[in-house]
CSV table of C-alpha atoms and ligand atoms in Angstrom, one decimal:
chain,number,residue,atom,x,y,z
A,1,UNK,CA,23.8,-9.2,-3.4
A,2,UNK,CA,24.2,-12.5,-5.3
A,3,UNK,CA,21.0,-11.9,-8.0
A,4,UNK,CA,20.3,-15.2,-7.6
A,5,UNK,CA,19.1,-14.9,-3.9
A,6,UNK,CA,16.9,-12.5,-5.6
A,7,UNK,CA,15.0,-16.1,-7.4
A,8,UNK,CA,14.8,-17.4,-10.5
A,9,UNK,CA,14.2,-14.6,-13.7
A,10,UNK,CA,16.2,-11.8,-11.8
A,11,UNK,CA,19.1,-12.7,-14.2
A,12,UNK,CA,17.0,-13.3,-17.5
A,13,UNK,CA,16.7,-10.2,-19.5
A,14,UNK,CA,14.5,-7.1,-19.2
A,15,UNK,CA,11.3,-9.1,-20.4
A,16,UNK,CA,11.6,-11.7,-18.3
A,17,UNK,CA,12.7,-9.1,-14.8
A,18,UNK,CA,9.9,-6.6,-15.8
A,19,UNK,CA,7.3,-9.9,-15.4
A,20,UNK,CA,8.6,-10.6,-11.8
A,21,UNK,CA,8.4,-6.5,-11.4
A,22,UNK,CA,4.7,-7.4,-12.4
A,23,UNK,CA,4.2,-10.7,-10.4
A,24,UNK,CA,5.4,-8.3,-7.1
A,25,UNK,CA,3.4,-5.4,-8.1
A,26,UNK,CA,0.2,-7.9,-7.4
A,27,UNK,CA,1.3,-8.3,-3.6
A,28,UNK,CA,0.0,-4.4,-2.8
A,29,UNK,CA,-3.2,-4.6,-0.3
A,30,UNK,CA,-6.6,-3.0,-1.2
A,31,UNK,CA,-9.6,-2.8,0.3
A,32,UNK,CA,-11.9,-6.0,0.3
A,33,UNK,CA,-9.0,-8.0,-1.3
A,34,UNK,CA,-10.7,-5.7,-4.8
A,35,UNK,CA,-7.2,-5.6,-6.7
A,36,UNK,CA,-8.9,-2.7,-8.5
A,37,UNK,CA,-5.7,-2.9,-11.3
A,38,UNK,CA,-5.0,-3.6,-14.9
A,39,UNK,CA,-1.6,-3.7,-16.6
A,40,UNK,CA,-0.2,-3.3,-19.9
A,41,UNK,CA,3.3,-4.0,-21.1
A,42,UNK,CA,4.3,-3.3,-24.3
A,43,UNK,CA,8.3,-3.5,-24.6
A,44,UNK,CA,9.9,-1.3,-22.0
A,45,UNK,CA,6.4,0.7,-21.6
A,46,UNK,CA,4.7,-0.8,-18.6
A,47,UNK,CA,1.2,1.1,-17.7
A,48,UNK,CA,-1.4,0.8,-14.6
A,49,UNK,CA,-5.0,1.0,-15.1
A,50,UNK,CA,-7.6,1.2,-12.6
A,51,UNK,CA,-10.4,-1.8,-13.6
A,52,UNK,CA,-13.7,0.3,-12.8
A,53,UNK,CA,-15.3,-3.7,-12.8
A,54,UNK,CA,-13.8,-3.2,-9.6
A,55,UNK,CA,-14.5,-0.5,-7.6
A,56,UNK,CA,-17.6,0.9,-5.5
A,57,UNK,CA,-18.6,4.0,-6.0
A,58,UNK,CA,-20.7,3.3,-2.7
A,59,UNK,CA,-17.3,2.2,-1.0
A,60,UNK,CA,-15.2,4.7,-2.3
A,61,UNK,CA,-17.3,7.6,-3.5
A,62,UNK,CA,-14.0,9.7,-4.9
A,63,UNK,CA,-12.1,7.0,-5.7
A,64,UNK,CA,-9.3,7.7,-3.3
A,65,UNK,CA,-8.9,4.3,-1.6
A,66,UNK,CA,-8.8,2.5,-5.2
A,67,UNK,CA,-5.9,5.0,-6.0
A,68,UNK,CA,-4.0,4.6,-3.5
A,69,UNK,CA,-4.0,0.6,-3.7
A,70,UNK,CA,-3.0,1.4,-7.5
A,71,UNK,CA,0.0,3.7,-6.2
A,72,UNK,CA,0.7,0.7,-3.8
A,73,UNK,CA,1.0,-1.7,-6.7
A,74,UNK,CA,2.9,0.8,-8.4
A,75,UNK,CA,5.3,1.6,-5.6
A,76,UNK,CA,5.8,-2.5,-5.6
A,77,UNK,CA,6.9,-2.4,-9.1
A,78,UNK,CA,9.4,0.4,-9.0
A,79,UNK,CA,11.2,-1.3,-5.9
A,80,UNK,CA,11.2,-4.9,-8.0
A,81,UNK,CA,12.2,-3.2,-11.0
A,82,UNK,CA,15.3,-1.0,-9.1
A,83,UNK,CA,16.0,-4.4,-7.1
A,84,UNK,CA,16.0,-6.2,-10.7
A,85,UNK,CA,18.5,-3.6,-11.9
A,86,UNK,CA,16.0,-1.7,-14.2
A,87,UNK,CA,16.3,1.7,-13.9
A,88,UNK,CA,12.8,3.8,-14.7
A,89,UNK,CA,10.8,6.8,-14.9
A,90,UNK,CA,7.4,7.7,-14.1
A,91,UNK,CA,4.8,9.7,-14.8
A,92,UNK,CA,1.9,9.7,-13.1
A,93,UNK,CA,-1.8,10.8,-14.8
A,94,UNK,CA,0.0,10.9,-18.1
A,95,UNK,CA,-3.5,11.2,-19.9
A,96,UNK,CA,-4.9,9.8,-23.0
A,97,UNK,CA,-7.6,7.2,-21.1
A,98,UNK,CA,-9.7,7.7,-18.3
A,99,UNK,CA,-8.4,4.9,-16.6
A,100,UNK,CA,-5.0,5.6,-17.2
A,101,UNK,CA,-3.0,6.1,-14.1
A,102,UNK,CA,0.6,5.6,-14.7
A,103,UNK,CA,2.8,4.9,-17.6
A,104,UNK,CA,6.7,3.8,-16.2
A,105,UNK,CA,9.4,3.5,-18.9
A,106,UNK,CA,12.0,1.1,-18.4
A,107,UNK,CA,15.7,1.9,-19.3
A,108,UNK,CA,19.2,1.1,-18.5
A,109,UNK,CA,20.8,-0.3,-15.6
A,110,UNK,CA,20.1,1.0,-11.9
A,111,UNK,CA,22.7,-0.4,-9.2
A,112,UNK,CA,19.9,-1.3,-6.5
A,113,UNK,CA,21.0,-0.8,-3.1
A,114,UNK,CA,21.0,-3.3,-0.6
A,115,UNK,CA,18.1,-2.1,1.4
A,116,UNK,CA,16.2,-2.1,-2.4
A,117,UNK,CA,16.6,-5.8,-2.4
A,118,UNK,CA,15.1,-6.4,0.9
A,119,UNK,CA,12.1,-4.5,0.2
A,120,UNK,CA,11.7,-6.6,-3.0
A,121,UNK,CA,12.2,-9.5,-1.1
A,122,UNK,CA,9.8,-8.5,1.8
A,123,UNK,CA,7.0,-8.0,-0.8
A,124,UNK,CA,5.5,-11.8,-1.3
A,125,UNK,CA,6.1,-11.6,3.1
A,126,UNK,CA,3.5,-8.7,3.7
A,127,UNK,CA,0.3,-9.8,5.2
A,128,UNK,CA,-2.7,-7.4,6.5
A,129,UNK,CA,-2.2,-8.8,10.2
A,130,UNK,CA,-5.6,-8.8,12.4
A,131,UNK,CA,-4.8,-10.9,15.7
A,132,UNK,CA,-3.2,-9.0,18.5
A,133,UNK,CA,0.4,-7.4,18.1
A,134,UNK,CA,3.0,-8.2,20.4
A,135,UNK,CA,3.4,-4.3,22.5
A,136,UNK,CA,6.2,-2.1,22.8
A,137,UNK,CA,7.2,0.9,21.2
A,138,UNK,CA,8.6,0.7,17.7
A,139,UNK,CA,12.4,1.1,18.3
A,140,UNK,CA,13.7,4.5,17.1
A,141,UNK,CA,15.5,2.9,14.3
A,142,UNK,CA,12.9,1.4,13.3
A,143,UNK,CA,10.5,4.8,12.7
A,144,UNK,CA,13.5,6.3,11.0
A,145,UNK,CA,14.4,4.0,8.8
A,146,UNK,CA,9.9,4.1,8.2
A,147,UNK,CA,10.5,7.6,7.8
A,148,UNK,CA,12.9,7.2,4.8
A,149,UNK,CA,11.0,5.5,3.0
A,150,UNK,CA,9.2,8.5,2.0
A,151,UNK,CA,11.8,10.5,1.1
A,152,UNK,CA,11.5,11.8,-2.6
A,153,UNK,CA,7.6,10.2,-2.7
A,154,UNK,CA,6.0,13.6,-2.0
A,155,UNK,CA,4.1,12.3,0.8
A,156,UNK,CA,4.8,12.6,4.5
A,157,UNK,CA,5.2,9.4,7.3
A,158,UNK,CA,3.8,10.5,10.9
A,159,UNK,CA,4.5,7.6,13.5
A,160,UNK,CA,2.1,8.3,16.2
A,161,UNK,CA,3.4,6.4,19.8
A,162,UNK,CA,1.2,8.8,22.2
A,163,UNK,CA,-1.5,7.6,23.9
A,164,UNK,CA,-3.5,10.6,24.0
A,165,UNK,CA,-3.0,10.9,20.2
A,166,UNK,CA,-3.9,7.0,19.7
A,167,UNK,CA,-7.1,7.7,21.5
A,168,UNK,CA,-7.8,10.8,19.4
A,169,UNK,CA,-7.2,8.9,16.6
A,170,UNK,CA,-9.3,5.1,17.6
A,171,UNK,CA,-12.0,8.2,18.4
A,172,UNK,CA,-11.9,9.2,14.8
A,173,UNK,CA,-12.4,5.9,14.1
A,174,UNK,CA,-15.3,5.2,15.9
A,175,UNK,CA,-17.3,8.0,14.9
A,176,UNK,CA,-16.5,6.9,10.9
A,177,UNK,CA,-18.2,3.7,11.9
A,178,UNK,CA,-21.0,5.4,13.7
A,179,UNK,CA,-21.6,7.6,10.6
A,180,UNK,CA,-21.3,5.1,8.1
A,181,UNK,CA,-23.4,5.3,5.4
A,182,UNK,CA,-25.6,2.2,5.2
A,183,UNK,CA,-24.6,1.6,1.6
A,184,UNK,CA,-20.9,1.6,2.7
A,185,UNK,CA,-21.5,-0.4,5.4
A,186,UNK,CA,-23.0,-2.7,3.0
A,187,UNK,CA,-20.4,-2.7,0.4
A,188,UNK,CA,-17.5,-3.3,3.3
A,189,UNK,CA,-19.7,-6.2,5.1
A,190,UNK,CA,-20.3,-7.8,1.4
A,191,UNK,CA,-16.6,-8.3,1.3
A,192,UNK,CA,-15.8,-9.6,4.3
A,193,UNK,CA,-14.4,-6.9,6.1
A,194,UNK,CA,-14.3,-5.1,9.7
A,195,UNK,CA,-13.9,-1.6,10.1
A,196,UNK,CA,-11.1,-1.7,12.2
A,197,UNK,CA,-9.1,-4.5,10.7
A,198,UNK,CA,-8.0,-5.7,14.0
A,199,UNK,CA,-9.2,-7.6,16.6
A,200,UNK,CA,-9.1,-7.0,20.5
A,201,UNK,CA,-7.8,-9.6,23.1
A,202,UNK,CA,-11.5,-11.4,23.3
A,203,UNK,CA,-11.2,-12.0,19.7
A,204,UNK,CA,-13.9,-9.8,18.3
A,205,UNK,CA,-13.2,-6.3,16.4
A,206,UNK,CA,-11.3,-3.7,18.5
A,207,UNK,CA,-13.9,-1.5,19.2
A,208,UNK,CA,-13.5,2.0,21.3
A,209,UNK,CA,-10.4,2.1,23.6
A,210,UNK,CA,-9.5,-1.3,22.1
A,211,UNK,CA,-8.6,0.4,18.9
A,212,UNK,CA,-5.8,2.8,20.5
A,213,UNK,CA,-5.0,-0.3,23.0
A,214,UNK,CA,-4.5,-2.5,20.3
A,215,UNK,CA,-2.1,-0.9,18.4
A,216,UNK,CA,1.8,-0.5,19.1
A,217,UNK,CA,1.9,2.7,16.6
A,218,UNK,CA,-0.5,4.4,14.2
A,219,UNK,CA,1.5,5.3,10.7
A,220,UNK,CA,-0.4,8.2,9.0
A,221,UNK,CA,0.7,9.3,5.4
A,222,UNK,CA,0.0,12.4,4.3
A,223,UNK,CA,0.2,14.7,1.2
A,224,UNK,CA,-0.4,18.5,0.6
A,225,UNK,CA,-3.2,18.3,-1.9
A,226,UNK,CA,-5.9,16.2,-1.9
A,227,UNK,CA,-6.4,14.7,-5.5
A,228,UNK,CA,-5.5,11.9,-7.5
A,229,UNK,CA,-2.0,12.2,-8.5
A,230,UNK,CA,-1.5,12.7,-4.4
A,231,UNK,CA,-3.0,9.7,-4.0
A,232,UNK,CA,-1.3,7.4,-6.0
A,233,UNK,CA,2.0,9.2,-4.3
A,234,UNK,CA,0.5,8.4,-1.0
A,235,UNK,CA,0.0,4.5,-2.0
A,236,UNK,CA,3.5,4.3,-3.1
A,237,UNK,CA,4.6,5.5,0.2
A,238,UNK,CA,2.4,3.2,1.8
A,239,UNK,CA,3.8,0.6,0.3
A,240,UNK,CA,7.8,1.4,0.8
A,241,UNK,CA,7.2,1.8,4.4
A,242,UNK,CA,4.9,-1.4,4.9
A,243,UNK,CA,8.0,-3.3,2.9
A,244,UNK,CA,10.7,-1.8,5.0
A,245,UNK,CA,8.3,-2.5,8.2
A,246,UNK,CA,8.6,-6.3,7.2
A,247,UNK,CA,11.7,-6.2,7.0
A,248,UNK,CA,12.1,-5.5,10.2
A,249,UNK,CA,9.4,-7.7,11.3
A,250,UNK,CA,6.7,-5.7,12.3
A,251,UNK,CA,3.4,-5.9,10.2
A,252,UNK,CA,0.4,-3.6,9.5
A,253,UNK,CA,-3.1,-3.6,9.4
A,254,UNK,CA,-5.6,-0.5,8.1
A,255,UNK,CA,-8.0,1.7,9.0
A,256,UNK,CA,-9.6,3.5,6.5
A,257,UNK,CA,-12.9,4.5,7.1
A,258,UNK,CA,-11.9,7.8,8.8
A,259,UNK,CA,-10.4,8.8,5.0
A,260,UNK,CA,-13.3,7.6,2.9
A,261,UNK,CA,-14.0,11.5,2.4
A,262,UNK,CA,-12.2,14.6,1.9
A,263,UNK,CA,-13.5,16.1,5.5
A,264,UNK,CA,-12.4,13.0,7.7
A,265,UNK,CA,-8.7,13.3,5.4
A,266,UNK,CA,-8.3,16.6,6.4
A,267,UNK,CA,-8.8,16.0,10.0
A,268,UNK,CA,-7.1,12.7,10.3
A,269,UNK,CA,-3.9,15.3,9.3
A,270,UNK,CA,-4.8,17.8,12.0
A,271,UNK,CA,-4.6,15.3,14.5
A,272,UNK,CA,-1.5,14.3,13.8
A,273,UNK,CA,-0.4,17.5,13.8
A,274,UNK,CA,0.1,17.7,9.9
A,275,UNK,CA,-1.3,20.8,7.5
A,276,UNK,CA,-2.2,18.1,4.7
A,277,UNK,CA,-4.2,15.4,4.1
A,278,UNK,CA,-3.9,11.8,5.6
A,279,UNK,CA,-4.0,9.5,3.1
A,280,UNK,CA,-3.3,5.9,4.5
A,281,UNK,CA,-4.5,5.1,8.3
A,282,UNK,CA,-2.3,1.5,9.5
A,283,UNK,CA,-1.4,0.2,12.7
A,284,UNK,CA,2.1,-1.4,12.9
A,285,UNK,CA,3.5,-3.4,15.5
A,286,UNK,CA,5.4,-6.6,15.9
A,287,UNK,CA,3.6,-10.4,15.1
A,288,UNK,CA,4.1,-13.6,13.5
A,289,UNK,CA,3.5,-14.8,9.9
A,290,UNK,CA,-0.1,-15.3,8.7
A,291,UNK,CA,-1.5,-17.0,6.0
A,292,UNK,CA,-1.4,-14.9,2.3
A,293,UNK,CA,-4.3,-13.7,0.9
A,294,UNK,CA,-4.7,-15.2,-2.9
A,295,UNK,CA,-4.4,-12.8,-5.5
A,296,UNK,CA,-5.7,-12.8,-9.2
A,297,UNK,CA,-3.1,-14.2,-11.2
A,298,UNK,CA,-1.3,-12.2,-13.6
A,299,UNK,CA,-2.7,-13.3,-16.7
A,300,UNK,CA,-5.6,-12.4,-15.5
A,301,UNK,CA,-4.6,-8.3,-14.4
A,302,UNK,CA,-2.3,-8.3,-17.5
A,303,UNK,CA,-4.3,-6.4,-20.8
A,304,UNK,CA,-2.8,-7.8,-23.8
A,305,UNK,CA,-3.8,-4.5,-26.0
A,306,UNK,CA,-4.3,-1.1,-24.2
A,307,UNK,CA,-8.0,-0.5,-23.2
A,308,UNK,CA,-9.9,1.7,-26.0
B,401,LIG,C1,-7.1,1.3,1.3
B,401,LIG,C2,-7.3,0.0,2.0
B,401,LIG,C3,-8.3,-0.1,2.9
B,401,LIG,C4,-8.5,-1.3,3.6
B,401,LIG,N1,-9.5,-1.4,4.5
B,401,LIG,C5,-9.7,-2.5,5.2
B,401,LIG,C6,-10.7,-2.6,6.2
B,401,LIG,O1,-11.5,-1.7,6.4
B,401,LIG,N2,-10.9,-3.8,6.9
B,401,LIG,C7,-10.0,-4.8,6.7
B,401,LIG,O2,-10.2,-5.8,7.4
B,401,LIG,N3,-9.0,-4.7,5.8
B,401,LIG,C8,-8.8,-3.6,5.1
B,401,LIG,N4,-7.8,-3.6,4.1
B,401,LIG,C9,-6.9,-4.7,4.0
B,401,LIG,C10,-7.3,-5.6,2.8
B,401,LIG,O3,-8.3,-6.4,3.2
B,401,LIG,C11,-6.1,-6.5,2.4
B,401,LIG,O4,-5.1,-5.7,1.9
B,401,LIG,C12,-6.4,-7.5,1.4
B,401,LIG,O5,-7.4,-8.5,1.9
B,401,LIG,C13,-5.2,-8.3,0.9
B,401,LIG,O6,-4.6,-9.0,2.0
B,401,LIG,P1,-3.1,-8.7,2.4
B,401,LIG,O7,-2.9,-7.2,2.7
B,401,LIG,O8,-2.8,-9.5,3.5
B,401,LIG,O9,-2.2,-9.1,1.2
B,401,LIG,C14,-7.6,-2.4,3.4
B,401,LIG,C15,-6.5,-2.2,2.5
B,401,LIG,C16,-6.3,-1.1,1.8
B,401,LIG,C17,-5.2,-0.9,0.9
């Protein structure tokens, strides 16, 4: 592909292409809209930070669901960066700070594939869609080009299309809202959100049978260990297959009270039939553009020393 079509920067040098690497790296979702992430780039270092100005320990009591919308941002900036022609490595957790999640060094060229390019361009396009989704199954290409997307993450894709599993699984649901802690409840109505991120055919959140009704597919990511590192894997799936799902036009929506704890993680991944963990609960489906949700801008996520 012409880099060009890729916008203005993508020929400039590695400065100016590891700052639109940055720019899409801000598109990931998390909950509440919390963008619970600082950066630092120094050179051809780049490193991810989790703010703690931004989390809940009432929301997210293990810190799981700010992880994994880290590992989302991060899984945004490897597919800019291998779109951009950067090639980089990665190591998660490299220690030294607290707050220190990833560091990614950038280096020589990488000949992005075609399918890299969309992705990057299919990142400023994802939305968190919450009106009803046009039905059908997903085709089967679809679910295996989803499925590639994990390939090499170290996290698993389940595509659940039953309707006996979709029940079990808007069930789960349910009872994570009936068992709700009021604090959580608190912390999720504070900003702004449902707990199923969807809304039924009268308008209102899907509750009960609407949850299973109103989704096309569930996707389920899962990993074998439940701990951080897993978790930022699990968000960088997350975010491949929610980039490859807009590029085929279907969009997704969340539900991730079920996987606020360990326990309801484990058995999210038994119902779907996995030994692991779920990580990352979403219905996908096919719908029409909706408005963006504004982001902090980046000079306001980017650290310009690393954090003592
Ligand atoms: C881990 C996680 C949990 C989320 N939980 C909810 C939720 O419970 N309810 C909801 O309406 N949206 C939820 N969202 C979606 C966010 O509200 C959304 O990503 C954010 O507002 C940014 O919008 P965008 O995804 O359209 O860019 C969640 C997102 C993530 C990554």
């Amino acid at each position: 592909m012409d880099p060009r079509r890729l916008g203005p920067g993508a020929r400039g040098g590695p400065r100016a292409r590891i700052e639109l690497a940055l720019h899409t790296a801000l598109t990931a979702p998390s909950p509440g809209n919390c963008q619970p992430w600082r950066w630092f780039a120094g050179g051809e270092v780049i490193e991810l930070y989790r703010d703690p100005a931004r989390t809940s320990a009432g929301a997210d009591p293990d810190g799981q669901a700010t992880a994994l919308a880290c590992g989302a941002g991060l899984g945004a900036l490897r597919v800019a960066l291998r779109a951009l022609g950067l090639a980089e490595q990665t190591a998660l957790l490299p220690g030294g700070h607290p707050d220190l999640l990833a560091r990614v060094a950038v280096g020589g060229r990488a000949s992005p594939l075609p399918e890299e390019q969309w992705l990057y361009q299919a990142a400023p396009k994802r939305r968190t869609f919450r009106a009803v989704m046009a039905h059908g199954p997903l085709s089967r290409a679809l679910s295996k080009r989803l499925g590639a997307m994990v390939d090499g993450t170290g996290a698993e894709l389940h595509v659940v299309e039953d309707m006996a599993r979709k029940q079990a699984i808007g069930a789960a649901v349910e009872a994570a809202i009936a068992g709700e802690p009021p604090v959580r409840a608190a912390a999720r109505a504070a900003a702004g959100e449902a707990g199923v991120s969807f809304e039924g055919p009268d308008g209102a959140e899907a509750r009960g049978p609407a949850i299973a009704d109103g989704a096309p597919a569930f996707v389920v990511v899962t990993t074998a260990a439940d701990e951080p590192a897993e978790w930022l894997r699990a968000g960088q799936a997350l975010m491949r297959v929610l980039l490859r799902a807009r590029v085929d036009h279907a969009w997704g929506s969340f539900l991730h009270l079920p996987l606020t704890e360990a326990a309801g993680r484990k058995q999210l991944a038994s119902l779907v039939g996995a030994t692991g963990h779920a990580q990352a609960l979403a219905r996908l489906g096919g719908a029409a553009d909706s408005p963006p949700t504004p982001r902090r801008p980046l000079s306001e996520v980017l650290l310009t020393q690393r954090p003592s």
